[in-house]
Amino acid sequence: MTTLSTVLVTGASSGIGATYAERFARRGHDLVLVARDKSRLDALAARLREAHRVGVDVLQADLTSPADVSAVETRLRDDARIGILVNNAGIAQTGGFEQQSAQDIERLIALNVTALTRLAGAVASRFAQSGTGAIVNIGSVVGLAPEFGMSIYGASKAFVLFLSQGLHLELSPKGVYVQAVLPATTRTEIWERAGIDVNALPEVMEVGELVDAALVGFDRRELVTIPPLHVAERWDALDGARQGLLGDIRQSQAAERYRTDA
Ligand code: NAP
């Protein structure tokens, strides 16, 4: 009988991360749960051990703190049982760009961009050497939509999508699976934390439905999973148009419309 790999989930104390933890426990995986709120993590760990008879470790970490990120990196590098990383911890943005303090900007980028990238970096070589492993990065449809008015948050999620696409190209030939999951509005605490009433928002997905759909994409080894997108061809068309640019964007001469010698 093959042993299922351990899953490390960041932001596991609530919302999407806690739901991923529950779903993987249900599938029989041991877990490492990471977030700041240790008492919530301990309570979830106890519940999952009891309900699903799996091993659950709790690793308290503030992923905006470089020292705490280092501790999680060490665990990811050294614990060869960990075969799936769910890079989920993230915060949203309150207010427009002009309302952001330097600290707000630092915190959002430290968590949504720097920590996520460093943690993927901590497993990449080990996974590639073993020819197995999965990195799941939670992005957002906001990363496709500057029109939604959350410029820093959206930019951080555009980064997550690009990073996932790049890691897929680099690591999938070595047997590592990379998935970007792009939820739209999902009923979690992220909204309350950002001072927004989720009940005032249209088209809110329940968190269980979101994670179950994301796991269908995971099981299919899909690179980009957008659970709320009903017309899959829309994504294919967007990605196809982007790839269509590739043959054209590397030229030694400026385009005619920018030439000053005419
Ligand atoms: P959530 O319920 O607020 O969960 C966020 C998780 O991140 C919590 O476990 C929180 O735990 C953890 N976290 C926050 N700051 C942290 C820090 N400094 N260090 C370590 N952990 C931290 O929100 P969610 O909706 O489930 O969000 C999960 C992911 O989904 C995020 O990346 C978010 O951008 C993405 N997403 C959400 C939606 C949505 O509508 N809900 C839509 C698109 C994408 P502690 O407070 O205990 O640290």
mmCIF file of C-alpha atoms and ligand atoms in Angstrom:
data_model
loop_
_atom_site.group_PDB
_atom_site.id
_atom_site.type_symbol
_atom_site.label_atom_id
_atom_site.label_comp_id
_atom_site.label_asym_id
_atom_site.label_seq_id
_atom_site.Cartn_x
_atom_site.Cartn_y
_atom_site.Cartn_z
ATOM 1 C CA MET A 1 0.000 0.000 0.000
ATOM 2 C CA THR A 2 1.429 3.416 -0.952
ATOM 3 C CA THR A 3 1.530 6.074 1.739
ATOM 4 C CA LEU A 4 -0.313 9.281 0.890
ATOM 5 C CA SER A 5 1.842 12.393 1.054
ATOM 6 C CA THR A 6 1.450 14.961 3.808
ATOM 7 C CA VAL A 7 -0.195 18.255 2.783
ATOM 8 C CA LEU A 8 1.051 21.590 4.137
ATOM 9 C CA VAL A 9 -1.685 24.239 3.966
ATOM 10 C CA THR A 10 -0.973 27.900 4.677
ATOM 11 C CA GLY A 11 -3.811 30.039 5.987
ATOM 12 C CA ALA A 12 -5.433 26.886 7.353
ATOM 13 C CA SER A 13 -7.164 28.523 10.324
ATOM 14 C CA SER A 14 -10.228 29.651 8.335
ATOM 15 C CA GLY A 15 -11.996 29.830 4.994
ATOM 16 C CA ILE A 16 -10.517 28.194 1.915
ATOM 17 C CA GLY A 17 -7.413 26.888 3.733
ATOM 18 C CA ALA A 18 -9.403 25.249 6.540
ATOM 19 C CA THR A 19 -11.664 23.664 3.925
ATOM 20 C CA TYR A 20 -8.690 22.315 1.941
ATOM 21 C CA ALA A 21 -7.364 20.856 5.203
ATOM 22 C CA GLU A 22 -10.679 19.145 5.892
ATOM 23 C CA ARG A 23 -10.986 17.780 2.330
ATOM 24 C CA PHE A 24 -7.424 16.384 2.288
ATOM 25 C CA ALA A 25 -7.939 14.863 5.766
ATOM 26 C CA ARG A 26 -11.107 13.215 4.429
ATOM 27 C CA ARG A 27 -8.966 11.705 1.640
ATOM 28 C CA GLY A 28 -6.629 10.290 4.311
ATOM 29 C CA HIS A 29 -3.696 12.705 4.047
ATOM 30 C CA ASP A 30 -1.712 13.802 7.081
ATOM 31 C CA LEU A 31 -1.487 17.569 7.402
ATOM 32 C CA VAL A 32 0.676 20.461 8.512
ATOM 33 C CA LEU A 33 -1.498 23.472 9.270
ATOM 34 C CA VAL A 34 0.068 26.944 9.105
ATOM 35 C CA ALA A 35 -1.388 30.315 10.193
ATOM 36 C CA ARG A 36 -1.030 32.858 13.016
ATOM 37 C CA ASP A 37 -4.007 31.868 15.190
ATOM 38 C CA LYS A 38 -2.672 28.839 17.076
ATOM 39 C CA SER A 39 -5.818 28.162 19.084
ATOM 40 C CA ARG A 40 -7.939 27.933 15.925
ATOM 41 C CA LEU A 41 -5.344 25.679 14.288
ATOM 42 C CA ASP A 42 -5.223 23.455 17.396
ATOM 43 C CA ALA A 43 -9.018 23.175 17.453
ATOM 44 C CA LEU A 44 -9.152 22.271 13.746
ATOM 45 C CA ALA A 45 -6.273 19.784 14.167
ATOM 46 C CA ALA A 46 -8.063 18.043 17.055
ATOM 47 C CA ARG A 47 -11.299 17.839 15.056
ATOM 48 C CA LEU A 48 -9.563 16.414 11.967
ATOM 49 C CA ARG A 49 -7.532 13.850 13.959
ATOM 50 C CA GLU A 50 -10.719 12.684 15.647
ATOM 51 C CA ALA A 51 -12.928 12.621 12.528
ATOM 52 C CA HIS A 52 -10.469 11.253 9.973
ATOM 53 C CA ARG A 53 -7.750 9.436 11.978
ATOM 54 C CA VAL A 54 -4.947 11.399 10.278
ATOM 55 C CA GLY A 55 -1.812 12.978 11.736
ATOM 56 C CA VAL A 56 -2.033 16.763 11.992
ATOM 57 C CA ASP A 57 0.802 19.102 13.015
ATOM 58 C CA VAL A 58 0.315 22.777 13.745
ATOM 59 C CA LEU A 59 2.958 25.305 12.760
ATOM 60 C CA GLN A 60 2.180 28.789 14.006
ATOM 61 C CA ALA A 61 3.666 31.403 11.685
ATOM 62 C CA ASP A 62 3.115 34.998 10.652
ATOM 63 C CA LEU A 63 4.038 34.762 6.991
ATOM 64 C CA THR A 64 4.731 38.492 6.795
ATOM 65 C CA SER A 65 7.663 37.862 9.164
ATOM 66 C CA PRO A 66 10.834 36.744 7.329
ATOM 67 C CA ALA A 67 11.896 34.633 10.356
ATOM 68 C CA ASP A 68 8.571 32.778 10.421
ATOM 69 C CA VAL A 69 8.709 32.233 6.646
ATOM 70 C CA SER A 70 12.202 30.730 7.156
ATOM 71 C CA ALA A 71 10.834 28.299 9.744
ATOM 72 C CA VAL A 72 8.135 27.091 7.329
ATOM 73 C CA GLU A 73 10.712 26.851 4.514
ATOM 74 C CA THR A 74 12.873 24.660 6.742
ATOM 75 C CA ARG A 75 9.953 22.352 7.458
ATOM 76 C CA LEU A 76 9.143 22.134 3.724
ATOM 77 C CA ARG A 77 12.765 21.397 2.798
ATOM 78 C CA ASP A 78 13.423 18.871 5.540
ATOM 79 C CA ASP A 79 10.179 16.937 5.854
ATOM 80 C CA ALA A 80 10.221 14.539 2.909
ATOM 81 C CA ARG A 81 6.720 13.312 3.785
ATOM 82 C CA ILE A 82 5.292 16.659 2.595
ATOM 83 C CA GLY A 83 4.348 16.133 -1.054
ATOM 84 C CA ILE A 84 1.656 18.789 -1.524
ATOM 85 C CA LEU A 85 1.941 22.504 -0.714
ATOM 86 C CA VAL A 86 -1.265 24.538 -0.688
ATOM 87 C CA ASN A 87 -0.099 28.144 -0.867
ATOM 88 C CA ASN A 88 -3.346 29.700 0.294
ATOM 89 C CA ALA A 89 -2.699 32.365 2.969
ATOM 90 C CA GLY A 90 -3.582 35.793 1.650
ATOM 91 C CA ILE A 91 -5.156 39.108 2.515
ATOM 92 C CA ALA A 92 -7.359 41.433 0.496
ATOM 93 C CA GLN A 93 -7.156 45.185 0.158
ATOM 94 C CA THR A 94 -9.242 47.733 2.008
ATOM 95 C CA GLY A 95 -9.832 50.922 0.018
ATOM 96 C CA GLY A 96 -8.252 52.237 -3.167
ATOM 97 C CA PHE A 97 -4.601 52.719 -4.022
ATOM 98 C CA GLU A 98 -4.436 56.209 -2.547
ATOM 99 C CA GLN A 99 -5.704 54.915 0.792
ATOM 100 C CA GLN A 100 -2.874 52.395 1.220
ATOM 101 C CA SER A 101 -0.180 53.126 3.788
ATOM 102 C CA ALA A 102 3.385 51.961 3.221
ATOM 103 C CA GLN A 103 2.710 49.293 5.853
ATOM 104 C CA ASP A 104 -0.457 48.082 4.095
ATOM 105 C CA ILE A 105 1.481 47.717 0.833
ATOM 106 C CA GLU A 106 4.381 45.924 2.525
ATOM 107 C CA ARG A 107 2.076 43.513 4.368
ATOM 108 C CA LEU A 108 0.001 42.538 1.344
ATOM 109 C CA ILE A 109 3.021 41.948 -0.897
ATOM 110 C CA ALA A 110 4.937 40.140 1.884
ATOM 111 C CA LEU A 111 2.081 37.657 2.351
ATOM 112 C CA ASN A 112 0.473 37.302 -1.088
ATOM 113 C CA VAL A 113 3.693 37.461 -3.119
ATOM 114 C CA THR A 114 6.920 37.001 -1.119
ATOM 115 C CA ALA A 115 5.855 34.246 1.291
ATOM 116 C CA LEU A 116 4.007 32.313 -1.429
ATOM 117 C CA THR A 117 7.037 32.449 -3.736
ATOM 118 C CA ARG A 118 9.529 31.543 -1.007
ATOM 119 C CA LEU A 119 7.468 28.548 0.102
ATOM 120 C CA ALA A 120 7.173 27.289 -3.482
ATOM 121 C CA GLY A 121 10.936 27.790 -3.753
ATOM 122 C CA ALA A 122 11.491 25.707 -0.623
ATOM 123 C CA VAL A 123 9.857 22.600 -2.124
ATOM 124 C CA ALA A 124 10.730 22.984 -5.814
ATOM 125 C CA SER A 125 14.144 21.262 -5.784
ATOM 126 C CA ARG A 126 13.085 18.456 -3.471
ATOM 127 C CA PHE A 127 9.936 17.764 -5.512
ATOM 128 C CA ALA A 128 11.886 17.951 -8.807
ATOM 129 C CA GLN A 129 14.549 15.564 -7.494
ATOM 130 C CA SER A 130 11.926 13.057 -6.407
ATOM 131 C CA GLY A 131 9.994 13.519 -9.669
ATOM 132 C CA THR A 132 6.734 14.057 -7.800
ATOM 133 C CA GLY A 133 4.843 16.591 -5.680
ATOM 134 C CA ALA A 134 2.237 19.303 -6.180
ATOM 135 C CA ILE A 135 2.181 23.053 -5.598
ATOM 136 C CA VAL A 136 -1.286 24.618 -5.418
ATOM 137 C CA ASN A 137 -1.280 28.424 -5.517
ATOM 138 C CA ILE A 138 -4.470 30.288 -4.661
ATOM 139 C CA GLY A 139 -4.822 33.269 -6.977
ATOM 140 C CA SER A 140 -8.016 35.169 -7.751
ATOM 141 C CA VAL A 141 -10.111 36.278 -10.708
ATOM 142 C CA VAL A 142 -9.266 39.793 -9.475
ATOM 143 C CA GLY A 143 -5.826 39.121 -10.989
ATOM 144 C CA LEU A 144 -7.513 39.207 -14.401
ATOM 145 C CA ALA A 145 -9.579 42.315 -13.712
ATOM 146 C CA PRO A 146 -8.012 45.736 -13.018
ATOM 147 C CA GLU A 147 -11.616 46.939 -13.447
ATOM 148 C CA PHE A 148 -12.496 45.528 -10.005
ATOM 149 C CA GLY A 149 -10.608 48.387 -8.352
ATOM 150 C CA MET A 150 -8.282 46.414 -6.067
ATOM 151 C CA SER A 151 -5.034 47.270 -7.813
ATOM 152 C CA ILE A 152 -2.453 45.939 -5.364
ATOM 153 C CA TYR A 153 -4.414 42.825 -4.433
ATOM 154 C CA GLY A 154 -5.166 42.139 -8.107
ATOM 155 C CA ALA A 155 -1.526 42.682 -9.055
ATOM 156 C CA SER A 156 -0.464 40.215 -6.359
ATOM 157 C CA LYS A 157 -2.894 37.647 -7.783
ATOM 158 C CA ALA A 158 -1.739 38.322 -11.374
ATOM 159 C CA PHE A 159 1.724 37.509 -10.016
ATOM 160 C CA VAL A 160 0.419 34.230 -8.573
ATOM 161 C CA LEU A 161 -1.028 33.247 -11.960
ATOM 162 C CA PHE A 162 2.142 34.151 -13.867
ATOM 163 C CA LEU A 163 4.351 32.408 -11.306
ATOM 164 C CA SER A 164 2.222 29.265 -11.542
ATOM 165 C CA GLN A 165 2.367 29.290 -15.351
ATOM 166 C CA GLY A 166 6.142 29.735 -15.224
ATOM 167 C CA LEU A 167 6.640 27.033 -12.580
ATOM 168 C CA HIS A 168 4.460 24.681 -14.599
ATOM 169 C CA LEU A 169 6.743 25.133 -17.621
ATOM 170 C CA GLU A 170 9.883 24.661 -15.511
ATOM 171 C CA LEU A 171 8.775 21.876 -13.189
ATOM 172 C CA SER A 172 6.185 19.748 -14.963
ATOM 173 C CA PRO A 173 8.843 18.092 -17.182
ATOM 174 C CA LYS A 174 10.418 17.007 -13.866
ATOM 175 C CA GLY A 175 7.200 15.422 -12.629
ATOM 176 C CA VAL A 176 5.960 18.279 -10.405
ATOM 177 C CA TYR A 177 2.329 19.362 -10.744
ATOM 178 C CA VAL A 178 1.534 23.079 -10.382
ATOM 179 C CA GLN A 179 -2.012 24.430 -10.134
ATOM 180 C CA ALA A 180 -3.283 28.005 -9.984
ATOM 181 C CA VAL A 181 -6.782 28.247 -8.502
ATOM 182 C CA LEU A 182 -8.693 31.450 -9.266
ATOM 183 C CA PRO A 183 -11.759 31.836 -7.058
ATOM 184 C CA ALA A 184 -14.229 34.687 -7.455
ATOM 185 C CA THR A 185 -16.157 35.989 -4.437
ATOM 186 C CA THR A 186 -16.324 33.191 -1.874
ATOM 187 C CA ARG A 187 -17.974 33.323 1.555
ATOM 188 C CA THR A 188 -15.014 33.514 3.960
ATOM 189 C CA GLU A 189 -13.672 35.884 6.603
ATOM 190 C CA ILE A 190 -11.456 37.672 4.078
ATOM 191 C CA TRP A 191 -14.240 40.161 3.388
ATOM 192 C CA GLU A 192 -14.912 41.002 7.020
ATOM 193 C CA ARG A 193 -11.159 41.349 7.587
ATOM 194 C CA ALA A 194 -11.106 43.914 4.750
ATOM 195 C CA GLY A 195 -14.116 45.760 6.209
ATOM 196 C CA ILE A 196 -16.525 44.611 3.468
ATOM 197 C CA ASP A 197 -19.962 43.065 4.104
ATOM 198 C CA VAL A 198 -19.970 39.849 2.053
ATOM 199 C CA ASN A 199 -23.778 39.758 2.200
ATOM 200 C CA ALA A 200 -23.857 42.986 0.188
ATOM 201 C CA LEU A 201 -21.873 41.353 -2.643
ATOM 202 C CA PRO A 202 -23.496 39.652 -5.647
ATOM 203 C CA GLU A 203 -22.822 36.024 -6.697
ATOM 204 C CA VAL A 204 -21.069 34.671 -3.599
ATOM 205 C CA MET A 205 -19.852 31.039 -3.801
ATOM 206 C CA GLU A 206 -19.898 28.848 -0.699
ATOM 207 C CA VAL A 207 -16.413 27.809 0.373
ATOM 208 C CA GLY A 208 -17.088 24.050 0.230
ATOM 209 C CA GLU A 209 -18.297 24.315 -3.355
ATOM 210 C CA LEU A 210 -15.199 26.329 -4.293
ATOM 211 C CA VAL A 211 -12.716 23.886 -2.781
ATOM 212 C CA ASP A 212 -14.513 20.791 -4.111
ATOM 213 C CA ALA A 213 -14.427 22.286 -7.619
ATOM 214 C CA ALA A 214 -10.751 23.233 -7.211
ATOM 215 C CA LEU A 215 -10.024 19.627 -6.222
ATOM 216 C CA VAL A 216 -11.738 18.363 -9.388
ATOM 217 C CA GLY A 217 -9.209 20.509 -11.283
ATOM 218 C CA PHE A 218 -6.420 19.157 -9.028
ATOM 219 C CA ASP A 219 -7.379 15.556 -9.737
ATOM 220 C CA ARG A 220 -7.398 16.326 -13.484
ATOM 221 C CA ARG A 221 -3.940 17.908 -13.149
ATOM 222 C CA GLU A 222 -5.275 21.157 -14.628
ATOM 223 C CA LEU A 223 -2.868 24.121 -14.624
ATOM 224 C CA VAL A 224 -5.443 26.904 -14.230
ATOM 225 C CA THR A 225 -8.687 26.161 -12.400
ATOM 226 C CA ILE A 226 -11.368 28.869 -12.331
ATOM 227 C CA PRO A 227 -14.326 27.311 -10.480
ATOM 228 C CA PRO A 228 -16.817 30.131 -11.203
ATOM 229 C CA LEU A 229 -16.047 30.293 -14.950
ATOM 230 C CA HIS A 230 -18.854 28.410 -16.671
ATOM 231 C CA VAL A 231 -17.625 28.958 -20.229
ATOM 232 C CA ALA A 232 -14.212 27.252 -20.184
ATOM 233 C CA GLU A 233 -13.531 28.401 -23.766
ATOM 234 C CA ARG A 234 -13.225 32.011 -22.514
ATOM 235 C CA TRP A 235 -10.026 31.125 -20.676
ATOM 236 C CA ASP A 236 -8.751 29.091 -23.632
ATOM 237 C CA ALA A 237 -9.354 32.084 -25.933
ATOM 238 C CA LEU A 238 -7.563 34.494 -23.580
ATOM 239 C CA ASP A 239 -4.576 32.194 -23.189
ATOM 240 C CA GLY A 240 -4.559 31.469 -26.913
ATOM 241 C CA ALA A 241 -4.499 35.222 -27.692
ATOM 242 C CA ARG A 242 -1.601 35.680 -25.273
ATOM 243 C CA GLN A 243 0.328 32.855 -26.894
ATOM 244 C CA GLY A 244 -0.428 34.395 -30.293
ATOM 245 C CA LEU A 245 1.593 37.444 -29.211
ATOM 246 C CA LEU A 246 4.689 35.402 -28.521
ATOM 247 C CA GLY A 247 5.835 35.117 -32.117
ATOM 248 C CA ASP A 248 5.500 38.889 -32.546
ATOM 249 C CA ILE A 249 6.922 40.490 -29.412
ATOM 250 C CA ARG A 250 10.601 39.766 -29.962
ATOM 251 C CA GLN A 251 11.813 42.068 -32.753
ATOM 252 C CA SER A 252 15.054 43.942 -33.278
ATOM 253 C CA GLN A 253 13.291 47.001 -34.684
ATOM 254 C CA ALA A 254 10.651 49.241 -33.162
ATOM 255 C CA ALA A 255 7.189 48.905 -34.651
ATOM 256 C CA GLU A 256 6.327 51.213 -37.542
ATOM 257 C CA ARG A 257 4.039 53.378 -35.348
ATOM 258 C CA TYR A 258 6.940 54.224 -33.022
ATOM 259 C CA ARG A 259 9.560 54.909 -35.688
ATOM 260 C CA THR A 260 11.031 58.424 -35.801
ATOM 261 C CA ASP A 261 13.022 57.897 -39.011
ATOM 262 C CA ALA A 262 10.026 57.819 -41.367
HETATM 263 P P1 NAP B 1 -9.704 33.981 5.202
HETATM 264 O O1 NAP B 1 -10.832 33.158 5.717
HETATM 265 O O2 NAP B 1 -9.500 35.356 5.709
HETATM 266 O O3 NAP B 1 -8.387 33.117 5.369
HETATM 267 C C1 NAP B 1 -7.111 33.671 5.247
HETATM 268 C C2 NAP B 1 -6.140 32.739 5.938
HETATM 269 O O4 NAP B 1 -4.830 33.318 5.831
HETATM 270 C C3 NAP B 1 -6.451 32.570 7.409
HETATM 271 O O5 NAP B 1 -6.202 31.238 7.790
HETATM 272 C C4 NAP B 1 -5.442 33.495 8.084
HETATM 273 O O6 NAP B 1 -5.118 32.953 9.355
HETATM 274 C C5 NAP B 1 -4.273 33.387 7.125
HETATM 275 N N1 NAP B 1 -3.403 34.551 7.252
HETATM 276 C C6 NAP B 1 -3.738 35.862 7.147
HETATM 277 N N2 NAP B 1 -2.665 36.639 7.402
HETATM 278 C C7 NAP B 1 -1.641 35.774 7.656
HETATM 279 C C8 NAP B 1 -0.283 35.945 8.000
HETATM 280 N N3 NAP B 1 0.252 37.175 8.144
HETATM 281 N N4 NAP B 1 0.490 34.854 8.200
HETATM 282 C C9 NAP B 1 -0.029 33.607 8.099
HETATM 283 N N5 NAP B 1 -1.311 33.375 7.758
HETATM 284 C C10 NAP B 1 -2.102 34.453 7.545
HETATM 285 O O7 NAP B 1 -9.807 34.153 3.614
HETATM 286 P P2 NAP B 1 -9.935 33.134 2.398
HETATM 287 O O8 NAP B 1 -10.963 33.709 1.516
HETATM 288 O O9 NAP B 1 -10.065 31.756 2.852
HETATM 289 O O10 NAP B 1 -8.532 33.374 1.697
HETATM 290 C C11 NAP B 1 -7.683 32.334 1.291
HETATM 291 C C12 NAP B 1 -7.071 32.700 -0.060
HETATM 292 O O11 NAP B 1 -8.097 32.755 -1.050
HETATM 293 C C13 NAP B 1 -6.357 34.061 -0.095
HETATM 294 O O12 NAP B 1 -5.144 33.928 -0.793
HETATM 295 C C14 NAP B 1 -7.329 34.922 -0.896
HETATM 296 O O13 NAP B 1 -6.692 35.969 -1.561
HETATM 297 C C15 NAP B 1 -7.907 33.903 -1.842
HETATM 298 N N6 NAP B 1 -9.183 34.296 -2.448
HETATM 299 C C16 NAP B 1 -10.288 34.465 -1.678
HETATM 300 C C17 NAP B 1 -11.481 34.867 -2.280
HETATM 301 C C18 NAP B 1 -12.728 35.091 -1.489
HETATM 302 O O14 NAP B 1 -13.683 35.699 -2.025
HETATM 303 N N7 NAP B 1 -12.818 34.602 -0.267
HETATM 304 C C19 NAP B 1 -11.543 35.095 -3.662
HETATM 305 C C20 NAP B 1 -10.389 34.915 -4.416
HETATM 306 C C21 NAP B 1 -9.213 34.503 -3.804
HETATM 307 P P3 NAP B 1 -4.605 33.755 10.674
HETATM 308 O O15 NAP B 1 -5.420 35.001 10.784
HETATM 309 O O16 NAP B 1 -4.816 32.755 11.752
HETATM 310 O O17 NAP B 1 -3.145 34.003 10.412
#
